[in-house]
mmCIF file of C-alpha atoms in Angstrom:
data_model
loop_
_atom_site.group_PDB
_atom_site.id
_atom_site.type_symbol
_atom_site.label_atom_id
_atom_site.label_comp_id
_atom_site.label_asym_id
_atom_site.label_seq_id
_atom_site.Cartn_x
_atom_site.Cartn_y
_atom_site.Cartn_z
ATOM 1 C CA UNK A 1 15.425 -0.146 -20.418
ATOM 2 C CA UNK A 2 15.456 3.455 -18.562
ATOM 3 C CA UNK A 3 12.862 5.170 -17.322
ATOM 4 C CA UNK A 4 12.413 8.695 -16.978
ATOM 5 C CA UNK A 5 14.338 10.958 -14.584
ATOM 6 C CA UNK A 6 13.007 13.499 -12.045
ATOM 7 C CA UNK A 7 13.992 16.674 -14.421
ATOM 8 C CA UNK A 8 11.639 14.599 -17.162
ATOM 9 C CA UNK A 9 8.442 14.892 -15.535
ATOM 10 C CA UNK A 10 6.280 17.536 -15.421
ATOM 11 C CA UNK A 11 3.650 18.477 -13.693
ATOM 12 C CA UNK A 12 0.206 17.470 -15.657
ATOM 13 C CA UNK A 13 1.836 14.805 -17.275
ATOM 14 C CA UNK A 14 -0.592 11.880 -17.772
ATOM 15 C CA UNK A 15 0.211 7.779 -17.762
ATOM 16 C CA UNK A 16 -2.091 5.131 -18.580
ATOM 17 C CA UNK A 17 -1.663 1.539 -17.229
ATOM 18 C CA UNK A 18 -1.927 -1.492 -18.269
ATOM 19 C CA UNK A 19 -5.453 -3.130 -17.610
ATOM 20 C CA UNK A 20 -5.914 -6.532 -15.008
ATOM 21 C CA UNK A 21 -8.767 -8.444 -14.560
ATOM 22 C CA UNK A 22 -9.113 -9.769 -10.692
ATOM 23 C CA UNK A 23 -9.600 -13.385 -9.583
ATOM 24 C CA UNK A 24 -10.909 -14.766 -6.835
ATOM 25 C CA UNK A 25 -7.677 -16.587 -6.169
ATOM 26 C CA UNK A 26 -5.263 -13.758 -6.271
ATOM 27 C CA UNK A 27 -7.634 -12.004 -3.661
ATOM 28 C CA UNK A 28 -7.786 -14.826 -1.592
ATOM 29 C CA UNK A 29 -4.215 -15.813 -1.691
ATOM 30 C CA UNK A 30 -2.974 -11.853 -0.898
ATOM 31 C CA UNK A 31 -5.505 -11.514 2.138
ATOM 32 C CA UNK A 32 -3.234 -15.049 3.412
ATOM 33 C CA UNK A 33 -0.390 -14.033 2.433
ATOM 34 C CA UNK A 34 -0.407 -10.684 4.151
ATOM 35 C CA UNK A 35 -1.961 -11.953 7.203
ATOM 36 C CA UNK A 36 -5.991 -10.188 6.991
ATOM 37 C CA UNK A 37 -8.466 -11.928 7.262
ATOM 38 C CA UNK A 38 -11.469 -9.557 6.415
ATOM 39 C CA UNK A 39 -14.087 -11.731 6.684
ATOM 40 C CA UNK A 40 -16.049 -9.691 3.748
ATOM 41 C CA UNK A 41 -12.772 -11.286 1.756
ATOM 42 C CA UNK A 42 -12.491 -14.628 3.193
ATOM 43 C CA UNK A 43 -16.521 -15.704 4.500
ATOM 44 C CA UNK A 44 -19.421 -15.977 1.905
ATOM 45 C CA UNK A 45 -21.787 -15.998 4.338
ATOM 46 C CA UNK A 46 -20.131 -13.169 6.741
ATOM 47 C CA UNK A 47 -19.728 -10.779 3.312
ATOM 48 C CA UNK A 48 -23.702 -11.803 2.422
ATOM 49 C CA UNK A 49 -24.823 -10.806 6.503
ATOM 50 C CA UNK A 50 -23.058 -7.669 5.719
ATOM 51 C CA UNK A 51 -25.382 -6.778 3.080
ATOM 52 C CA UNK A 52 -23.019 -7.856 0.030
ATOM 53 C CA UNK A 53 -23.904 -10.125 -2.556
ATOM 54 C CA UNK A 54 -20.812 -12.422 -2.305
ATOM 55 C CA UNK A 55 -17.188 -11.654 -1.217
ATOM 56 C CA UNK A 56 -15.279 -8.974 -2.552
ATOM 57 C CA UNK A 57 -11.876 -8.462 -3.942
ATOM 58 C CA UNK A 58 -9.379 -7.194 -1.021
ATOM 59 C CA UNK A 59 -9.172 -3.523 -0.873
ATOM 60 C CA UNK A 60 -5.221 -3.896 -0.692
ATOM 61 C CA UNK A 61 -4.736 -6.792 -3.482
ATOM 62 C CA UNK A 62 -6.259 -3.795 -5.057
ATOM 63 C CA UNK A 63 -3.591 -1.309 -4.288
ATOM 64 C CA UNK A 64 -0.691 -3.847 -4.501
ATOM 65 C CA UNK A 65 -1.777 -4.735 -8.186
ATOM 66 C CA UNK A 66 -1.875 -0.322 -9.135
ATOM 67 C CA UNK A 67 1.782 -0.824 -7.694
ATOM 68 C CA UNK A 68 2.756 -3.454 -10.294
ATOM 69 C CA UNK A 69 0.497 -1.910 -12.920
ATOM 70 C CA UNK A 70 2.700 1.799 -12.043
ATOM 71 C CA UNK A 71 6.074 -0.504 -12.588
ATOM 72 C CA UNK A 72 5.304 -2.450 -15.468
ATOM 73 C CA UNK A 73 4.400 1.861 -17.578
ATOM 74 C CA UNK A 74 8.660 1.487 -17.556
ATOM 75 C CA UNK A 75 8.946 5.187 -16.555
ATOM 76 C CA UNK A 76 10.198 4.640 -13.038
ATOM 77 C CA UNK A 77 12.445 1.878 -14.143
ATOM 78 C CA UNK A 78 16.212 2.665 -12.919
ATOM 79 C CA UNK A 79 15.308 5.737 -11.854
ATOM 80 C CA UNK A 80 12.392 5.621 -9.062
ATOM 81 C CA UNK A 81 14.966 5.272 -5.723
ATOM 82 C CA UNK A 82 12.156 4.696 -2.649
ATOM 83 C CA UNK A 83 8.196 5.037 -1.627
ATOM 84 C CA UNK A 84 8.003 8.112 0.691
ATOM 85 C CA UNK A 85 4.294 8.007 1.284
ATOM 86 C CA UNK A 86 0.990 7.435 0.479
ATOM 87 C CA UNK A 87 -2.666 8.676 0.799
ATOM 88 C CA UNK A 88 -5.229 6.434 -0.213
ATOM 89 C CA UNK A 89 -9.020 6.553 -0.260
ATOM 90 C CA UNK A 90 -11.427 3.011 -0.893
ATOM 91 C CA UNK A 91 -14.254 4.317 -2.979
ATOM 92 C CA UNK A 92 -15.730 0.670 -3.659
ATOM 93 C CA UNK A 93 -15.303 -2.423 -3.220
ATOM 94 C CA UNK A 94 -14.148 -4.340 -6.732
ATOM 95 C CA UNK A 95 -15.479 -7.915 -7.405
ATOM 96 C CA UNK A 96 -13.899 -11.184 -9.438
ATOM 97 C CA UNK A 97 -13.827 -10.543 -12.694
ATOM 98 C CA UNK A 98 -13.346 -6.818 -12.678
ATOM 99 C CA UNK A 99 -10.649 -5.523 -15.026
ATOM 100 C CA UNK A 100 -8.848 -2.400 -13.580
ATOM 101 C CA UNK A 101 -6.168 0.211 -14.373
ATOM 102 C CA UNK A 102 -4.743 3.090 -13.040
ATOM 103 C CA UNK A 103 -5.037 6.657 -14.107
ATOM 104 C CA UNK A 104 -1.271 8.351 -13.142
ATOM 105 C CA UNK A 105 -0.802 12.295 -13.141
ATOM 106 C CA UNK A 106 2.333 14.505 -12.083
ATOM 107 C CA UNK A 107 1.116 16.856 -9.622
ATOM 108 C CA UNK A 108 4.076 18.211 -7.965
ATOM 109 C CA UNK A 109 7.369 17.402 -7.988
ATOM 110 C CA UNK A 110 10.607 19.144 -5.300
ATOM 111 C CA UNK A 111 13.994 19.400 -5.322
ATOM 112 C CA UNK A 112 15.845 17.731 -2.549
ATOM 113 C CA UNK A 113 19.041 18.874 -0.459
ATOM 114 C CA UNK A 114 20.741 16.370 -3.022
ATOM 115 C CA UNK A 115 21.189 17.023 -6.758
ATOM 116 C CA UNK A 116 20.832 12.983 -7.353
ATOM 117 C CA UNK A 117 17.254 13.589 -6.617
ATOM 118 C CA UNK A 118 14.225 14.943 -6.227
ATOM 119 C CA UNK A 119 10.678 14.259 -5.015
ATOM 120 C CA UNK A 120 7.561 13.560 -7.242
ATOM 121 C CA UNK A 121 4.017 13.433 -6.409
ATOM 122 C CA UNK A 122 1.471 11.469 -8.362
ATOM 123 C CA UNK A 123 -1.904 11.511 -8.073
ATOM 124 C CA UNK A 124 -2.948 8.135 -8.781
ATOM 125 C CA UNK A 125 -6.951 7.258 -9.980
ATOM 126 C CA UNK A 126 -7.933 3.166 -10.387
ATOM 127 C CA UNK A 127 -11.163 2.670 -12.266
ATOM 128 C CA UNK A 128 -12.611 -0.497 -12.828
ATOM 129 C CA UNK A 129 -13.837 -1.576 -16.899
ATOM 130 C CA UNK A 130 -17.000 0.857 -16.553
ATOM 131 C CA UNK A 131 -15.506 3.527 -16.058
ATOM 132 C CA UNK A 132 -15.876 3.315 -12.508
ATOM 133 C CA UNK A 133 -13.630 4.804 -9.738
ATOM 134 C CA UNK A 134 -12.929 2.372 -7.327
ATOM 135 C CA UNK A 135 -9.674 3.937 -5.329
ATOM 136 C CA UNK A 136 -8.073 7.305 -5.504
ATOM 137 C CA UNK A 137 -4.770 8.195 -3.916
ATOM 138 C CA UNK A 138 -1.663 10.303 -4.162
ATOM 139 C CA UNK A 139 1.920 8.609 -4.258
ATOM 140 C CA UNK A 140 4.911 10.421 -3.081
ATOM 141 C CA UNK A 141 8.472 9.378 -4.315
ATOM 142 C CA UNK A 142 12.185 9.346 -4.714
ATOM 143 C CA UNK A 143 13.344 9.781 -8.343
ATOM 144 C CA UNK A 144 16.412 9.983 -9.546
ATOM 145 C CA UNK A 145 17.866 13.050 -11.167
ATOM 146 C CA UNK A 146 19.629 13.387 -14.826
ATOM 147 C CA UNK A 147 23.507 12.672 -15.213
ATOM 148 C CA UNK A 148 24.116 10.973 -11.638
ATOM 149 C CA UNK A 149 24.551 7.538 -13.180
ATOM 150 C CA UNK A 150 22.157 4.657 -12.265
ATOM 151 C CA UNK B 1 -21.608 -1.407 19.693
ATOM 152 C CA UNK B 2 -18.645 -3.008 18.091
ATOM 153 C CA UNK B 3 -15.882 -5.192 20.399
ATOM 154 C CA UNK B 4 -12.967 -2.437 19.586
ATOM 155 C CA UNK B 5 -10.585 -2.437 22.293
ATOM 156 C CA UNK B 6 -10.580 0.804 23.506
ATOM 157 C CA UNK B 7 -6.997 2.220 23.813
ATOM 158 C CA UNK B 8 -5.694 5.810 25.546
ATOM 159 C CA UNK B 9 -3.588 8.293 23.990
ATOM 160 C CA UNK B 10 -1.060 6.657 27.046
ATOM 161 C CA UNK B 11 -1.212 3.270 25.853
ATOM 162 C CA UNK B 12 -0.300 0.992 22.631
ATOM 163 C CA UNK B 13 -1.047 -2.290 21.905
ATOM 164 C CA UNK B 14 1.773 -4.101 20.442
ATOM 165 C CA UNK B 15 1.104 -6.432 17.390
ATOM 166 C CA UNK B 16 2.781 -10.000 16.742
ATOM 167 C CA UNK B 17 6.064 -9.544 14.830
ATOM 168 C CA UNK B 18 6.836 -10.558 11.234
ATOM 169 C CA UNK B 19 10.056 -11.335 9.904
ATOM 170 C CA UNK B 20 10.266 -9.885 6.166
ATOM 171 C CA UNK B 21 11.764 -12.869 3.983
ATOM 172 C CA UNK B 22 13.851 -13.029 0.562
ATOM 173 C CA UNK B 23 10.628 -15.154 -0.088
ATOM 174 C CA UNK B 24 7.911 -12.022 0.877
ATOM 175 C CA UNK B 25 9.709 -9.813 -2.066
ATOM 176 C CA UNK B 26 9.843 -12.750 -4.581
ATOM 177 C CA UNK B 27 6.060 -13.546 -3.502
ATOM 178 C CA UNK B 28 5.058 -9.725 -3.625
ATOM 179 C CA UNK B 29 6.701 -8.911 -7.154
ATOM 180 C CA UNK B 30 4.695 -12.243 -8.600
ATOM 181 C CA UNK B 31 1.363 -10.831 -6.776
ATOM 182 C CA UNK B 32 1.476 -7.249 -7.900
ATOM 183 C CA UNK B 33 3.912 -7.604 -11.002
ATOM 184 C CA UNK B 34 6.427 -5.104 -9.760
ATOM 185 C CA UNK B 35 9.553 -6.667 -10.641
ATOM 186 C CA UNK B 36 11.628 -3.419 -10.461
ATOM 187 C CA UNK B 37 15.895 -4.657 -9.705
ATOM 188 C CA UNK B 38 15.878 -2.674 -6.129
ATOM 189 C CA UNK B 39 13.291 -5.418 -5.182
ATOM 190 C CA UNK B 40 14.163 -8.566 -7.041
ATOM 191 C CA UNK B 41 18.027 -8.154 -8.768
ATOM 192 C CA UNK B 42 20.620 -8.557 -5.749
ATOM 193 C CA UNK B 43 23.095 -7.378 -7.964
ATOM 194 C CA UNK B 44 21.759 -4.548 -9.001
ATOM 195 C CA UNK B 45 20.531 -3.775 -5.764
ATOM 196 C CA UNK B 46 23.950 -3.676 -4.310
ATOM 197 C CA UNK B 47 25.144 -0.561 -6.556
ATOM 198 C CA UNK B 48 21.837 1.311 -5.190
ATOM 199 C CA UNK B 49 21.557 4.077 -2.439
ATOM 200 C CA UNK B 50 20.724 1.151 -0.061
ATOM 201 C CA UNK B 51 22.928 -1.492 -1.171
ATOM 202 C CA UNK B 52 20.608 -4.649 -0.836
ATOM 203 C CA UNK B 53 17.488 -5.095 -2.482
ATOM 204 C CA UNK B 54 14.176 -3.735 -0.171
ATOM 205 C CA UNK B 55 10.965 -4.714 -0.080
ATOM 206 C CA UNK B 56 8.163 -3.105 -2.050
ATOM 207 C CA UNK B 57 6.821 0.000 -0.377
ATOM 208 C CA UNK B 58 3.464 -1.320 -0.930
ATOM 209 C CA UNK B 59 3.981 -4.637 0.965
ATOM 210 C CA UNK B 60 5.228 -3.267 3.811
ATOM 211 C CA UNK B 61 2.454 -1.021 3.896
ATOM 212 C CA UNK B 62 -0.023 -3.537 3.473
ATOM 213 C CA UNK B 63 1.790 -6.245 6.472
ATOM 214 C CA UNK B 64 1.362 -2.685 8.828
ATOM 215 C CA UNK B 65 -2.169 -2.603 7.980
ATOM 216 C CA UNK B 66 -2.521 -6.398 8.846
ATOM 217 C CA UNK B 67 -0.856 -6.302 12.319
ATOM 218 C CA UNK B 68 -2.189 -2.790 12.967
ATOM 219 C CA UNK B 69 -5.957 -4.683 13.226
ATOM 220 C CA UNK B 70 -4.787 -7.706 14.244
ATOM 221 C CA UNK B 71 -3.632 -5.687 17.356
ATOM 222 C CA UNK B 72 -6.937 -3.350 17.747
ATOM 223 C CA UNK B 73 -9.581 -5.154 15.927
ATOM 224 C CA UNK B 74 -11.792 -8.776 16.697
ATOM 225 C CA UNK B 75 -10.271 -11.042 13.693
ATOM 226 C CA UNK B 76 -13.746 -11.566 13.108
ATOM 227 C CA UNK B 77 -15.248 -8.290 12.505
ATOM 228 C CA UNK B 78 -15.985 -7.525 9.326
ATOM 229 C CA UNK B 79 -15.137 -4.101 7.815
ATOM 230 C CA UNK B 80 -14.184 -2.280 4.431
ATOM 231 C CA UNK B 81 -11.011 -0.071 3.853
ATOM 232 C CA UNK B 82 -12.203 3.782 4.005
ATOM 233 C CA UNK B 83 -8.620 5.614 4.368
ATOM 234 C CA UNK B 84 -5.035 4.550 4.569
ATOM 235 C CA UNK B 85 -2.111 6.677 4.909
ATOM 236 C CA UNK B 86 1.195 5.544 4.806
ATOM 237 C CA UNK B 87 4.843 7.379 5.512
ATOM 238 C CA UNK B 88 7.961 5.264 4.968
ATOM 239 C CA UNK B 89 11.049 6.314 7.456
ATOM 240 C CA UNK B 90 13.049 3.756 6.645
ATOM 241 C CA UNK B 91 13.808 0.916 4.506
ATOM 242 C CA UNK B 92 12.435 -2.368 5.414
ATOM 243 C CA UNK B 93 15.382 -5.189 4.037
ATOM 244 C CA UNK B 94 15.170 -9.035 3.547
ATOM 245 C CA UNK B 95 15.772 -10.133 7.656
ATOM 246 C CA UNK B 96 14.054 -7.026 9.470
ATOM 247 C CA UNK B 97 11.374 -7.872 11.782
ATOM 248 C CA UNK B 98 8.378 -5.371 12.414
ATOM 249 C CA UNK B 99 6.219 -5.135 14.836
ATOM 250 C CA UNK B 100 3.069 -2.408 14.225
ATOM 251 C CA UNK B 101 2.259 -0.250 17.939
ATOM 252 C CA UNK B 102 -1.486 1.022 17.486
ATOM 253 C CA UNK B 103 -1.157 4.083 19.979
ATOM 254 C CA UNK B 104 -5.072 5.145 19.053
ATOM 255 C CA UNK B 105 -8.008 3.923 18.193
ATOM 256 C CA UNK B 106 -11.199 5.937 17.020
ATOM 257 C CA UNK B 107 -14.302 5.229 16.844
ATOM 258 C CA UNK B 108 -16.888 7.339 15.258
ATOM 259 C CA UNK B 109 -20.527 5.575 15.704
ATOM 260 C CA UNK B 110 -22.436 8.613 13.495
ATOM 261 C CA UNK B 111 -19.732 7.930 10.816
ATOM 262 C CA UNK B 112 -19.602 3.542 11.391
ATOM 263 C CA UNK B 113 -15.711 4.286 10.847
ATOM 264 C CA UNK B 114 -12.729 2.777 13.029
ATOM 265 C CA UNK B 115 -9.348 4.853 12.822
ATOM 266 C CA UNK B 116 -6.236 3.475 14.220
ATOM 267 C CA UNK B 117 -3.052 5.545 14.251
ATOM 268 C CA UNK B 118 0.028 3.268 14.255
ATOM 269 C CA UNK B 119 3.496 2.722 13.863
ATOM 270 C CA UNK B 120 5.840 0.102 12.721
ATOM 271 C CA UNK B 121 8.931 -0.661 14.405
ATOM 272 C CA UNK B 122 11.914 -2.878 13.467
ATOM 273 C CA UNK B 123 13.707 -4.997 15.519
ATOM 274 C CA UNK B 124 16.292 -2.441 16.534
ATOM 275 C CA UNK B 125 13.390 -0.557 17.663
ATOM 276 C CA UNK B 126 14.064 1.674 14.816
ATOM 277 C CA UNK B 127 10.296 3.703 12.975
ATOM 278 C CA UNK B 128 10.421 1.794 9.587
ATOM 279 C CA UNK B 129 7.382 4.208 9.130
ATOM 280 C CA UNK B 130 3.655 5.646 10.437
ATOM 281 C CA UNK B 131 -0.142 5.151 9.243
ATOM 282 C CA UNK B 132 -3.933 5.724 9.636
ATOM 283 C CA UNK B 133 -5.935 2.941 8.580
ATOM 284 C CA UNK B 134 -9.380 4.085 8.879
ATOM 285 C CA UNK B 135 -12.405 1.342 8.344
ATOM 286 C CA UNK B 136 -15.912 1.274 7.774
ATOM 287 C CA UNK B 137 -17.588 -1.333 10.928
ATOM 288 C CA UNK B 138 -19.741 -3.827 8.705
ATOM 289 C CA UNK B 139 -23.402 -4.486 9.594
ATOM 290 C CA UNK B 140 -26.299 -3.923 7.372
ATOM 291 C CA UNK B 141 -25.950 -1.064 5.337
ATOM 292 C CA UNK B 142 -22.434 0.270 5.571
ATOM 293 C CA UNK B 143 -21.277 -2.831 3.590
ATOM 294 C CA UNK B 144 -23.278 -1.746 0.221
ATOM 295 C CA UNK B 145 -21.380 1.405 0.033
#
């Protein structure tokens, strides 16, 4: 399957992802497998002397889930080329059990110096099953253009 | 008031490296579910714009974040993600080894907020890419959010 190219997009264009609920052991096994150990992830009784009623969900499991969630909408698929950058805000904390998605809009998108491609910026919203925003960001990347082959 | 180490716009403290595995891109597509071919297909990796398959912008992101405190920040002080900001420079492929150099550190008592400026460097001593990673110091209230 092909996803969309850069000339495709426009900006105000709106994608809804898939939803995912979070479990304790994908939190757990991302803050170990990426090497941080936030105690408010990892210690019951650090995240509860901090004020929290149990452990929460790592902030970044977070993120690296609203990448997969971005991949698996099949519009970047053959034709998304490389992550430029990102800007990303932690509104709240999300807990097991939460089911999230991601709210994606086109908000700008640039030709580049080569007609393959062309820069795209998404602004990127992840709300939990209330309705409630738990990370905002903008992603900036490399997309392909139309008729340069894949 | 918390045990940051304080660090000069002169200095940098240098993180522990990490060597980026074929294992780290198979482990990060089954985590976050981004199996896109410039990650996971070698074959189809080879016809792209980098010819091998690179890891997930998002990992690499997340590994800088990791060193970044484990070179500026007591492992156990807790804290909550308030910012990030992430520019790639480069791509990171299966074999590179980073090290993160934290060349700032911030703190803002009013705000309970730690920012460290950083940058991640391969083992050619080449910027894979810079960040901000700005956290919220956890005591009492400023864990309830």
């Amino acid at each position: 399957m092909t996803g969309l190219f850069w000339e495709e997009f426009r900006v105000g264009d709106r994608f809804i992802t898939p939803g995912r609920t979070l479990g304790e052991a994908d939190s757990v096994g991302f803050a170990d497998f990426i090497g941080d150990y936030d105690p408010l992830v990892l210690d019951d009784a650090a995240a509860r002397a901090a004020g929290l009623d149990g452990r929460v969900v790592h902030d970044l499991y977070v993120y690296a889930v609203v990448g997969g969630l971005r991949a698996r909408l099949g519009i970047f698929d053959g034709t998304g080329m490389a992550f430029l950058e990102s800007t990303w805000q932690f509104l709240a904390p999300a807990r097991f059990g939460d089911t999230i998605h991601a709210e994606v809009e086109v908000v700008d998108r640039k030709p580049t110096r080569h007609p393959d491609r062309g820069v795209m910026t998404q602004r990127i919203r992840v709300l939990d099953q209330r309705g409630r925003l738990l990370q905002e960001g903008m992603h900036t990347g490399m997309y392909r253009r139309i008729g340069r082959g894949l | 008031m918390t045990d940051v180490r304080a660090v000069d716009i002169a200095g940098t403290l240098r993180s522990p490296g990490r060597t980026i595995t074929e294992s780290d891109l198979v482990r990060f597509a089954t985590i976050s579910g981004d199996w896109m071919p410039i990650h996971v297909d070698r074959e189809a990796a080879a016809a792209s714009t980098f010819g091998q398959r690179v890891a997930h912008g998002p990992f690499v992101a997340s590994v800088a974040a990791a060193l970044a405190q484990r070179a500026a920040l007591p492992w156990q002080q807790a804290r909550q993600y308030d910012a990030f900001e992430w520019r790639a420079r480069r791509p990171v492929l299966i074999g590179d080894t980073l090290h993160v150099e934290v060349s700032r550190s911030t703190e803002e008592p009013a705000a309970g907020t730690v920012a460290l400026d950083f940058r991640v460097l391969n083992q050619r001593g080449e910027e894979v890419g810079t960040g901000r990673l700005v956290q919220r110091i956890c005591g009492g209230e400023a864990a309830s959010r």
